Amino acid sequence: MRAFRRLSIRARITLGSFLIGAVVLAGVAVVLHVQIERATLASDRSLAAGDAAPFVSDLRHNPDEPPDRPAEDVLVGISDPSGGWVIDSLPEDVRDALPATTPDDVVTLRLHEGHRVFTVVGTPVETRTGTSVVWAAHDGRAGEETLARVDRSLVVGTLLALVAFAGTAWLLSTLALRPVARMRSTAEALSAGAASGHLPVGASDDELADLARTLNAFIDRQRANAARERRMVSDASHELRTPLAALTARLELAHRSAGDAPALERELRAAETDAGRLVALANSLLELSRIEEVDAPPATSAADLVTELMGSIDRARALGGAADRDIDFSVDVPSGSSEYAVATTAFARVVDNLVANAIAAGDAGGVVRVALAQDAERTLELRVVDDGHGVAADFLPRAFDRFTRADASRTSVLGGSGLGLALVRATAERAGGSATLENGADGGAVAVVRLPER
């Protein structure tokens, strides 16, 4: 079995086809041999019975008259009731091999005497003096020679058929696996960076073409993932560089203000703010990586999510940027046992991010509306609507990408790293739901997160 596994696919297909063909063709040859042998025996038996028929008829219709002498090439013997031979043209070795007892019915014997084969038919005939037996023999050498020639032809034909079968299997497997060789060479070039295309897809719409298309889709996903990771690293480096540079500058200024307590405190507070931005950015990146892990999220009841929503609203109202804003919320979630595939802390971050963006988008004195509702299919829908100026149309398709902002120059006390909406979408999709952002009919942006029941 190990040796078989070391063979190439082409060799295994050829060897397997050869073995299957050998079994099938050998079976066919055996069946043909048996059928021809039976036909030969039946023919010899019919000829022997035909030779005996005139003598049987003569004994039955003319029992008192001696039977006629058989022709020179007719082998017939008639034994009388006493065991003597009335007529005897049988070969001596055939006669000696006949049974001593009188048969009760017609019998057929296949006698092998030296290099000769005889088919002997014995027919009992009732007469007034007792039972006579007419024995007729037919030399079966011609049939045996015919059968031998047929067997030789079957052996030669079987061997030739096996060779042709194996050759055809080798050729067809070579042709069938040719696209695999092309795909392998292209894959090696892709892995070495010598090519940037896709694996070749054959002209035939077969399994190999399906495999090539599947692998090409996999390659595209890997390239997209690699490009996204490179972009994330680049964007993260850019995002980290700014607060790090600001933090370094603040610390230098703090050193220079060592003798000025108010200035030193002012610089330290500014440095603390920059450090907070770094911590928030690192936490957001860590949370994104955790969301993409394979572990299934926990099941959370609808009541717990309502509680988290109210806690997020309270936190938003306590922040400095929301002091001049009104945050209105409504809850329409019937009490029940509905559960959703999202952790309470993850849902809280979703609400925090959406509410923070809504607060940053509006002006003083405006209203941010938050609604949590459950539809007839028990899908939970979180809707956050601001009263700002809306979002640019070209930004909407990439609003949930990492490190993207509708206004790169806008900052707020709530962060502004460009990871908030990315976290929202990742959390929703991990729970089997979706996150969308669009402009409302009356102005402002509308963010909707839908979570299906688990």
Short mmCIF file of C-alpha atoms in Angstrom, two decimals:
data_model
loop_
_atom_site.label_atom_id
_atom_site.label_comp_id
_atom_site.label_asym_id
_atom_site.label_seq_id
_atom_site.Cartn_x
_atom_site.Cartn_y
_atom_site.Cartn_z
CA MET A 1 0.00 0.00 0.00
CA ARG A 2 2.88 2.41 0.76
CA ALA A 3 4.41 1.71 -2.63
CA PHE A 4 1.05 2.43 -4.24
CA ARG A 5 0.80 5.74 -2.38
CA ARG A 6 4.23 6.76 -3.62
CA LEU A 7 3.08 6.45 -7.22
CA SER A 8 1.91 9.49 -9.12
CA ILE A 9 -1.77 10.03 -9.74
CA ARG A 10 -1.27 9.16 -13.39
CA ALA A 11 0.46 5.89 -12.50
CA ARG A 12 -2.22 5.03 -9.94
CA ILE A 13 -5.01 5.67 -12.43
CA THR A 14 -3.22 3.57 -15.06
CA LEU A 15 -2.47 0.72 -12.65
CA GLY A 16 -5.99 0.74 -11.25
CA SER A 17 -7.48 0.77 -14.75
CA PHE A 18 -5.19 -2.11 -15.74
CA LEU A 19 -6.21 -4.21 -12.75
CA ILE A 20 -9.91 -3.52 -13.24
CA GLY A 21 -9.61 -4.24 -16.95
CA ALA A 22 -7.75 -7.48 -16.20
CA VAL A 23 -10.50 -8.67 -13.87
CA VAL A 24 -13.28 -7.71 -16.29
CA LEU A 25 -11.61 -9.12 -19.40
CA ALA A 26 -10.57 -12.32 -17.61
CA GLY A 27 -14.15 -12.79 -16.48
CA VAL A 28 -15.41 -12.22 -20.02
CA ALA A 29 -12.83 -14.71 -21.39
CA VAL A 30 -13.87 -17.38 -18.87
CA VAL A 31 -17.55 -16.90 -19.71
CA LEU A 32 -16.81 -17.16 -23.44
CA HIS A 33 -14.71 -20.29 -22.88
CA VAL A 34 -17.50 -21.96 -20.92
CA GLN A 35 -20.14 -21.01 -23.47
CA ILE A 36 -18.08 -22.26 -26.42
CA GLU A 37 -17.22 -25.46 -24.57
CA ARG A 38 -20.89 -26.10 -23.87
CA ALA A 39 -21.82 -25.36 -27.48
CA THR A 40 -19.13 -27.77 -28.69
CA LEU A 41 -20.35 -30.52 -26.37
CA ALA A 42 -23.94 -29.96 -27.44
CA SER A 43 -22.90 -30.15 -31.10
CA ASP A 44 -20.96 -33.40 -30.55
CA ARG A 45 -23.85 -34.87 -28.59
CA SER A 46 -26.27 -33.96 -31.37
CA LEU A 47 -24.04 -35.55 -34.00
CA ALA A 48 -23.63 -38.72 -31.94
CA ALA A 49 -27.39 -38.91 -31.37
CA GLY A 50 -27.93 -38.42 -35.08
CA ASP A 51 -25.61 -41.36 -35.84
CA ALA A 52 -27.52 -43.58 -33.38
CA ALA A 53 -31.02 -42.55 -34.50
CA PRO A 54 -31.31 -44.93 -37.55
CA PHE A 55 -30.19 -47.94 -35.48
CA VAL A 56 -32.57 -47.08 -32.64
CA SER A 57 -35.41 -46.80 -35.12
CA ASP A 58 -34.44 -50.07 -36.80
CA LEU A 59 -34.39 -51.95 -33.47
CA ARG A 60 -37.77 -50.60 -32.50
CA HIS A 61 -39.52 -51.26 -35.80
CA ASN A 62 -37.66 -54.36 -37.04
CA PRO A 63 -36.55 -56.22 -33.92
CA ASP A 64 -36.35 -59.59 -35.71
CA GLU A 65 -34.04 -58.40 -38.48
CA PRO A 66 -30.33 -57.90 -37.95
CA PRO A 67 -29.36 -54.20 -38.09
CA ASP A 68 -27.48 -52.84 -41.08
CA ARG A 69 -23.74 -52.36 -40.91
CA PRO A 70 -22.76 -48.74 -40.12
CA ALA A 71 -20.89 -46.65 -42.61
CA GLU A 72 -17.13 -46.54 -42.40
CA ASP A 73 -16.88 -43.21 -40.53
CA VAL A 74 -19.83 -43.92 -38.19
CA LEU A 75 -18.85 -45.17 -34.71
CA VAL A 76 -21.79 -47.24 -33.44
CA GLY A 77 -22.09 -50.26 -31.18
CA ILE A 78 -25.22 -52.25 -30.26
CA SER A 79 -25.13 -54.43 -27.17
CA ASP A 80 -27.85 -57.08 -26.78
CA PRO A 81 -29.57 -57.99 -23.51
CA SER A 82 -26.97 -60.70 -22.83
CA GLY A 83 -24.09 -58.21 -23.04
CA GLY A 84 -22.83 -59.28 -26.44
CA TRP A 85 -22.23 -56.90 -29.32
CA VAL A 86 -24.49 -57.20 -32.35
CA ILE A 87 -22.70 -54.40 -34.17
CA ASP A 88 -19.43 -52.90 -33.07
CA SER A 89 -17.52 -50.18 -34.93
CA LEU A 90 -16.47 -48.38 -31.72
CA PRO A 91 -12.78 -47.90 -30.92
CA GLU A 92 -11.57 -50.49 -28.48
CA ASP A 93 -10.58 -48.01 -25.79
CA VAL A 94 -13.99 -46.33 -26.04
CA ARG A 95 -15.81 -49.67 -25.81
CA ASP A 96 -13.77 -50.67 -22.77
CA ALA A 97 -14.65 -47.40 -21.04
CA LEU A 98 -18.41 -47.86 -21.40
CA PRO A 99 -20.39 -48.73 -18.24
CA ALA A 100 -21.13 -52.40 -17.68
CA THR A 101 -24.70 -51.78 -16.51
CA THR A 102 -27.58 -51.04 -18.83
CA PRO A 103 -28.71 -47.41 -18.52
CA ASP A 104 -32.36 -46.69 -17.80
CA ASP A 105 -32.43 -43.63 -20.03
CA VAL A 106 -30.36 -41.86 -22.66
CA VAL A 107 -26.89 -41.04 -21.27
CA THR A 108 -24.08 -38.86 -22.56
CA LEU A 109 -20.42 -39.56 -21.77
CA ARG A 110 -17.33 -37.44 -22.39
CA LEU A 111 -14.39 -39.80 -22.72
CA HIS A 112 -10.74 -38.72 -22.92
CA GLU A 113 -8.66 -41.47 -24.42
CA GLY A 114 -5.07 -40.41 -24.91
CA HIS A 115 -5.05 -37.40 -27.20
CA ARG A 116 -8.58 -38.09 -28.37
CA VAL A 117 -11.88 -36.93 -26.95
CA PHE A 118 -15.14 -38.75 -27.63
CA THR A 119 -18.71 -37.81 -26.93
CA VAL A 120 -20.71 -41.02 -26.47
CA VAL A 121 -24.52 -41.23 -26.40
CA GLY A 122 -26.17 -44.40 -25.10
CA THR A 123 -29.84 -45.03 -25.93
CA PRO A 124 -31.63 -48.05 -24.34
CA VAL A 125 -34.18 -49.83 -26.60
CA GLU A 126 -36.76 -52.31 -25.27
CA THR A 127 -37.17 -55.50 -27.38
CA ARG A 128 -38.97 -58.80 -26.86
CA THR A 129 -35.79 -60.42 -25.55
CA GLY A 130 -34.81 -57.57 -23.24
CA THR A 131 -33.08 -54.16 -23.35
CA SER A 132 -30.49 -53.44 -25.99
CA VAL A 133 -28.32 -50.35 -25.95
CA VAL A 134 -27.25 -48.36 -28.99
CA TRP A 135 -23.94 -46.61 -28.34
CA ALA A 136 -22.87 -43.90 -30.77
CA ALA A 137 -19.56 -42.06 -30.42
CA HIS A 138 -18.39 -38.85 -32.06
CA ASP A 139 -14.74 -37.84 -32.24
CA GLY A 140 -14.50 -34.43 -30.58
CA ARG A 141 -10.96 -33.56 -31.64
CA ALA A 142 -12.18 -30.93 -34.07
CA GLY A 143 -14.22 -29.23 -31.35
CA GLU A 144 -11.32 -29.44 -28.91
CA GLU A 145 -8.97 -27.90 -31.43
CA THR A 146 -11.49 -25.18 -32.15
CA LEU A 147 -11.86 -24.49 -28.43
CA ALA A 148 -8.06 -24.40 -28.00
CA ARG A 149 -7.73 -21.91 -30.87
CA VAL A 150 -10.49 -19.78 -29.36
CA ASP A 151 -8.73 -19.89 -25.95
CA ARG A 152 -5.47 -18.78 -27.53
CA SER A 153 -7.29 -15.98 -29.31
CA LEU A 154 -8.95 -14.95 -26.06
CA VAL A 155 -5.62 -14.86 -24.22
CA VAL A 156 -3.93 -12.83 -26.96
CA GLY A 157 -6.95 -10.56 -27.32
CA THR A 158 -7.16 -10.04 -23.58
CA LEU A 159 -3.47 -9.11 -23.35
CA LEU A 160 -3.76 -6.72 -26.30
CA ALA A 161 -6.92 -5.22 -24.82
CA LEU A 162 -5.16 -4.73 -21.46
CA VAL A 163 -2.22 -3.03 -23.13
CA ALA A 164 -4.57 -0.78 -25.08
CA PHE A 165 -6.62 -0.17 -21.94
CA ALA A 166 -3.56 0.80 -19.90
CA GLY A 167 -2.19 2.97 -22.70
CA THR A 168 -5.52 4.74 -23.08
CA ALA A 169 -5.77 5.29 -19.32
CA TRP A 170 -2.23 6.71 -19.27
CA LEU A 171 -2.95 9.01 -22.20
CA LEU A 172 -6.29 10.22 -20.87
CA SER A 173 -4.92 10.79 -17.36
CA THR A 174 -1.99 12.71 -18.87
CA LEU A 175 -4.36 14.92 -20.84
CA ALA A 176 -6.70 15.32 -17.86
CA LEU A 177 -3.85 16.26 -15.49
CA ARG A 178 -2.19 18.67 -17.89
CA PRO A 179 -4.16 21.63 -16.45
CA VAL A 180 -2.93 20.57 -12.99
CA ALA A 181 0.67 20.85 -14.19
CA ARG A 182 -0.05 24.32 -15.57
CA MET A 183 -1.74 25.33 -12.33
CA ARG A 184 1.22 24.03 -10.31
CA SER A 185 3.78 25.93 -12.39
CA THR A 186 1.68 29.08 -12.16
CA ALA A 187 1.26 28.61 -8.40
CA GLU A 188 5.04 28.25 -8.01
CA ALA A 189 5.51 31.45 -9.99
CA LEU A 190 2.92 33.21 -7.84
CA SER A 191 4.52 32.03 -4.61
CA ALA A 192 7.94 33.16 -5.86
CA GLY A 193 6.53 36.56 -6.80
CA ALA A 194 7.32 36.05 -10.47
CA ALA A 195 3.66 36.38 -11.47
CA SER A 196 0.68 38.37 -10.29
CA GLY A 197 -2.23 36.84 -12.19
CA HIS A 198 -4.42 33.84 -11.52
CA LEU A 199 -4.27 30.10 -12.01
CA PRO A 200 -5.22 29.08 -15.55
CA VAL A 201 -8.81 27.90 -15.99
CA GLY A 202 -9.23 25.22 -18.65
CA ALA A 203 -11.61 25.58 -21.56
CA SER A 204 -13.64 22.59 -20.33
CA ASP A 205 -16.17 23.26 -17.60
CA ASP A 206 -15.07 20.30 -15.47
CA GLU A 207 -13.90 19.63 -11.91
CA LEU A 208 -10.40 21.00 -12.57
CA ALA A 209 -11.88 24.23 -13.90
CA ASP A 210 -14.03 24.46 -10.75
CA LEU A 211 -10.91 23.84 -8.65
CA ALA A 212 -9.01 26.57 -10.51
CA ARG A 213 -11.86 29.03 -10.00
CA THR A 214 -12.07 28.16 -6.31
CA LEU A 215 -8.33 28.59 -5.87
CA ASN A 216 -8.42 31.88 -7.78
CA ALA A 217 -11.15 33.12 -5.46
CA PHE A 218 -8.98 32.03 -2.53
CA ILE A 219 -5.98 33.86 -4.01
CA ASP A 220 -8.10 37.00 -4.45
CA ARG A 221 -9.23 36.80 -0.83
CA GLN A 222 -5.66 36.31 0.36
CA ARG A 223 -4.48 39.24 -1.71
CA ALA A 224 -7.29 41.38 -0.37
CA ASN A 225 -6.47 40.30 3.18
CA ALA A 226 -2.78 40.99 2.64
CA ALA A 227 -3.54 44.38 1.10
CA ARG A 228 -5.90 45.18 3.97
CA GLU A 229 -3.31 44.15 6.53
CA ARG A 230 -0.63 46.23 4.81
CA ARG A 231 -3.01 49.17 4.67
CA MET A 232 -3.92 48.68 8.31
CA VAL A 233 -0.28 48.56 9.36
CA SER A 234 0.46 51.65 7.29
CA ASP A 235 -2.58 53.50 8.65
CA ALA A 236 -1.85 52.37 12.19
CA SER A 237 1.73 53.58 11.85
CA HIS A 238 0.45 56.92 10.59
CA GLU A 239 -2.13 57.16 13.38
CA LEU A 240 0.42 56.25 16.02
CA ARG A 241 3.05 58.63 14.67
CA THR A 242 0.93 61.74 15.21
CA PRO A 243 0.08 61.26 18.90
CA LEU A 244 3.56 59.92 19.59
CA ALA A 245 5.11 63.01 18.03
CA ALA A 246 2.70 65.22 19.95
CA LEU A 247 3.42 63.34 23.17
CA THR A 248 7.17 63.71 22.63
CA ALA A 249 6.75 67.42 22.00
CA ARG A 250 4.59 67.84 25.10
CA LEU A 251 7.21 66.09 27.24
CA GLU A 252 9.97 68.29 25.84
CA LEU A 253 7.89 71.35 26.64
CA ALA A 254 7.22 69.96 30.10
CA HIS A 255 11.00 69.70 30.67
CA ARG A 256 11.43 73.31 29.61
CA SER A 257 8.61 74.36 31.96
CA ALA A 258 10.14 72.70 34.99
CA GLY A 259 10.24 76.03 36.86
CA ASP A 260 6.74 77.14 35.78
CA ALA A 261 4.13 75.07 37.64
CA PRO A 262 1.05 76.23 35.67
CA ALA A 263 2.77 75.67 32.34
CA LEU A 264 4.12 72.32 33.49
CA GLU A 265 0.64 71.21 34.55
CA ARG A 266 -0.80 72.38 31.22
CA GLU A 267 1.77 70.40 29.24
CA LEU A 268 1.31 67.31 31.38
CA ARG A 269 -2.45 67.42 30.86
CA ALA A 270 -1.94 67.70 27.12
CA ALA A 271 0.51 64.79 27.24
CA GLU A 272 -2.04 62.79 29.20
CA THR A 273 -4.60 63.47 26.45
CA ASP A 274 -2.20 62.26 23.76
CA ALA A 275 -1.40 59.16 25.80
CA GLY A 276 -5.13 58.54 26.13
CA ARG A 277 -5.47 58.66 22.35
CA LEU A 278 -2.67 56.10 22.04
CA VAL A 279 -4.34 53.81 24.58
CA ALA A 280 -7.72 54.15 22.82
CA LEU A 281 -6.14 53.35 19.45
CA ALA A 282 -4.31 50.32 20.85
CA ASN A 283 -7.49 49.09 22.54
CA SER A 284 -9.45 49.47 19.30
CA LEU A 285 -6.86 47.51 17.32
CA LEU A 286 -6.81 44.79 19.99
CA GLU A 287 -10.58 44.59 19.97
CA LEU A 288 -10.66 44.26 16.18
CA SER A 289 -8.20 41.37 16.33
CA ARG A 290 -10.27 39.67 19.04
CA ILE A 291 -13.47 40.02 17.04
CA GLU A 292 -11.82 38.18 14.13
CA GLU A 293 -10.97 35.15 16.30
CA VAL A 294 -12.73 31.85 15.55
CA ASP A 295 -14.35 31.38 18.96
CA ALA A 296 -18.11 31.70 18.84
CA PRO A 297 -19.51 34.78 20.60
CA PRO A 298 -21.65 34.19 23.70
CA ALA A 299 -25.44 34.30 23.73
CA THR A 300 -26.90 37.39 25.38
CA SER A 301 -30.53 37.98 26.23
CA ALA A 302 -32.44 40.94 24.83
CA ALA A 303 -33.00 42.29 28.38
CA ASP A 304 -29.23 42.47 29.00
CA LEU A 305 -28.73 44.33 25.73
CA VAL A 306 -31.41 46.85 26.72
CA THR A 307 -29.56 47.39 30.00
CA GLU A 308 -26.29 47.96 28.11
CA LEU A 309 -28.02 50.46 25.82
CA MET A 310 -29.18 52.56 28.78
CA GLY A 311 -25.71 52.41 30.29
CA SER A 312 -24.18 53.67 27.04
CA ILE A 313 -26.70 56.53 26.87
CA ASP A 314 -25.78 57.53 30.42
CA ARG A 315 -22.07 57.46 29.60
CA ALA A 316 -22.62 59.57 26.48
CA ARG A 317 -24.59 62.17 28.43
CA ALA A 318 -21.79 62.41 30.99
CA LEU A 319 -19.11 63.21 28.39
CA GLY A 320 -18.09 66.81 27.89
CA GLY A 321 -18.84 66.83 24.16
CA ALA A 322 -22.50 65.93 24.83
CA ALA A 323 -23.18 68.65 27.41
CA ASP A 324 -24.95 70.87 24.85
CA ARG A 325 -26.73 68.00 23.06
CA ASP A 326 -29.91 66.16 23.82
CA ILE A 327 -29.79 62.36 23.52
CA ASP A 328 -33.23 60.87 23.10
CA PHE A 329 -33.77 57.09 23.10
CA SER A 330 -36.64 54.63 22.80
CA VAL A 331 -36.89 50.90 23.44
CA ASP A 332 -39.44 48.57 21.87
CA VAL A 333 -38.24 45.11 22.85
CA PRO A 334 -40.90 42.77 24.27
CA SER A 335 -39.91 40.74 27.28
CA GLY A 336 -39.04 37.21 26.31
CA SER A 337 -36.26 34.68 25.96
CA SER A 338 -34.66 35.98 22.74
CA GLU A 339 -30.88 35.65 22.64
CA TYR A 340 -28.31 37.22 20.32
CA ALA A 341 -24.74 36.21 19.43
CA VAL A 342 -23.03 39.26 20.86
CA ALA A 343 -21.35 39.94 24.17
CA THR A 344 -22.74 42.74 26.35
CA THR A 345 -19.41 44.59 26.28
CA ALA A 346 -19.28 44.35 22.47
CA PHE A 347 -22.83 45.67 22.14
CA ALA A 348 -21.98 48.51 24.51
CA ARG A 349 -19.02 49.48 22.31
CA VAL A 350 -21.29 49.48 19.26
CA VAL A 351 -23.70 51.90 20.96
CA ASP A 352 -20.83 54.02 22.33
CA ASN A 353 -19.21 54.39 18.91
CA LEU A 354 -22.42 55.19 17.03
CA VAL A 355 -23.61 57.69 19.64
CA ALA A 356 -20.15 59.32 19.78
CA ASN A 357 -20.13 59.74 16.00
CA ALA A 358 -23.67 61.18 16.09
CA ILE A 359 -22.67 63.69 18.77
CA ALA A 360 -19.54 64.73 16.83
CA ALA A 361 -21.55 65.16 13.61
CA GLY A 362 -24.14 67.62 14.96
CA ASP A 363 -24.11 71.15 16.26
CA ALA A 364 -24.80 72.55 19.71
CA GLY A 365 -28.43 72.35 20.75
CA GLY A 366 -29.19 69.43 18.46
CA VAL A 367 -30.74 66.06 19.21
CA VAL A 368 -29.35 62.54 18.78
CA ARG A 369 -32.04 59.87 18.53
CA VAL A 370 -31.34 56.26 19.51
CA ALA A 371 -33.93 53.51 19.01
CA LEU A 372 -33.74 49.81 19.86
CA ALA A 373 -36.56 47.63 18.53
CA GLN A 374 -37.36 43.99 17.80
CA ASP A 375 -39.37 43.05 14.69
CA ALA A 376 -41.75 40.14 14.11
CA GLU A 377 -38.86 37.82 13.24
CA ARG A 378 -37.14 38.72 16.54
CA THR A 379 -34.38 40.59 14.75
CA LEU A 380 -32.95 43.32 16.95
CA GLU A 381 -32.45 46.68 15.25
CA LEU A 382 -30.36 49.51 16.68
CA ARG A 383 -30.90 52.85 14.91
CA VAL A 384 -28.87 55.97 15.66
CA VAL A 385 -29.86 59.22 13.88
CA ASP A 386 -27.96 62.53 14.17
CA ASP A 387 -29.04 66.02 13.12
CA GLY A 388 -25.83 66.94 11.31
CA HIS A 389 -25.24 67.73 7.65
CA GLY A 390 -25.02 64.14 6.50
CA VAL A 391 -22.16 62.20 5.00
CA ALA A 392 -20.55 62.71 1.60
CA ALA A 393 -21.87 60.24 -0.96
CA ASP A 394 -18.38 59.08 -1.92
CA PHE A 395 -17.60 58.24 1.71
CA LEU A 396 -20.61 55.96 2.32
CA PRO A 397 -19.17 52.87 0.48
CA ARG A 398 -16.03 52.95 2.65
CA ALA A 399 -17.52 54.29 5.86
CA PHE A 400 -16.89 51.01 7.71
CA ASP A 401 -13.30 50.57 6.53
CA ARG A 402 -10.52 50.91 9.06
CA PHE A 403 -8.91 54.33 9.61
CA THR A 404 -11.44 56.19 7.45
CA ARG A 405 -13.15 59.41 8.47
CA ALA A 406 -15.76 61.53 6.78
CA ASP A 407 -13.74 64.60 7.79
CA ALA A 408 -10.07 63.94 8.41
CA SER A 409 -9.61 67.27 10.14
CA ARG A 410 -12.43 66.73 12.66
CA THR A 411 -11.49 65.67 16.18
CA SER A 412 -13.55 65.20 19.28
CA VAL A 413 -13.17 64.32 22.89
CA LEU A 414 -14.42 60.85 21.99
CA GLY A 415 -11.41 59.86 19.94
CA GLY A 416 -11.42 60.03 16.14
CA SER A 417 -9.08 57.15 15.24
CA GLY A 418 -11.26 55.96 12.36
CA LEU A 419 -11.79 52.53 13.91
CA GLY A 420 -15.20 53.04 15.51
CA LEU A 421 -17.36 52.08 12.52
CA ALA A 422 -14.98 49.24 11.66
CA LEU A 423 -15.59 47.84 15.14
CA VAL A 424 -19.34 48.28 14.68
CA ARG A 425 -19.40 46.34 11.41
CA ALA A 426 -17.07 43.59 12.67
CA THR A 427 -19.24 43.08 15.78
CA ALA A 428 -22.48 42.98 13.76
CA GLU A 429 -21.15 40.56 11.15
CA ARG A 430 -19.67 38.29 13.82
CA ALA A 431 -23.17 38.06 15.31
CA GLY A 432 -24.57 37.15 11.88
CA GLY A 433 -26.05 40.59 11.31
CA SER A 434 -25.20 43.74 9.36
CA ALA A 435 -24.34 47.40 9.78
CA THR A 436 -25.30 50.17 7.36
CA LEU A 437 -24.86 53.92 7.13
CA GLU A 438 -26.91 56.29 4.95
CA ASN A 439 -28.10 59.85 4.80
CA GLY A 440 -31.55 60.54 6.17
CA ALA A 441 -34.31 62.14 4.16
CA ASP A 442 -34.40 65.16 6.52
CA GLY A 443 -30.62 65.52 6.77
CA GLY A 444 -28.17 63.88 9.10
CA ALA A 445 -26.79 60.37 9.01
CA VAL A 446 -28.66 57.18 9.92
CA ALA A 447 -26.65 54.23 11.24
CA VAL A 448 -28.51 50.91 11.52
CA VAL A 449 -27.24 47.69 13.12
CA ARG A 450 -29.34 44.53 12.73
CA LEU A 451 -28.75 41.42 14.85
CA PRO A 452 -30.68 38.20 14.09
CA GLU A 453 -31.92 36.01 16.91
CA ARG A 454 -29.53 33.23 17.75
#
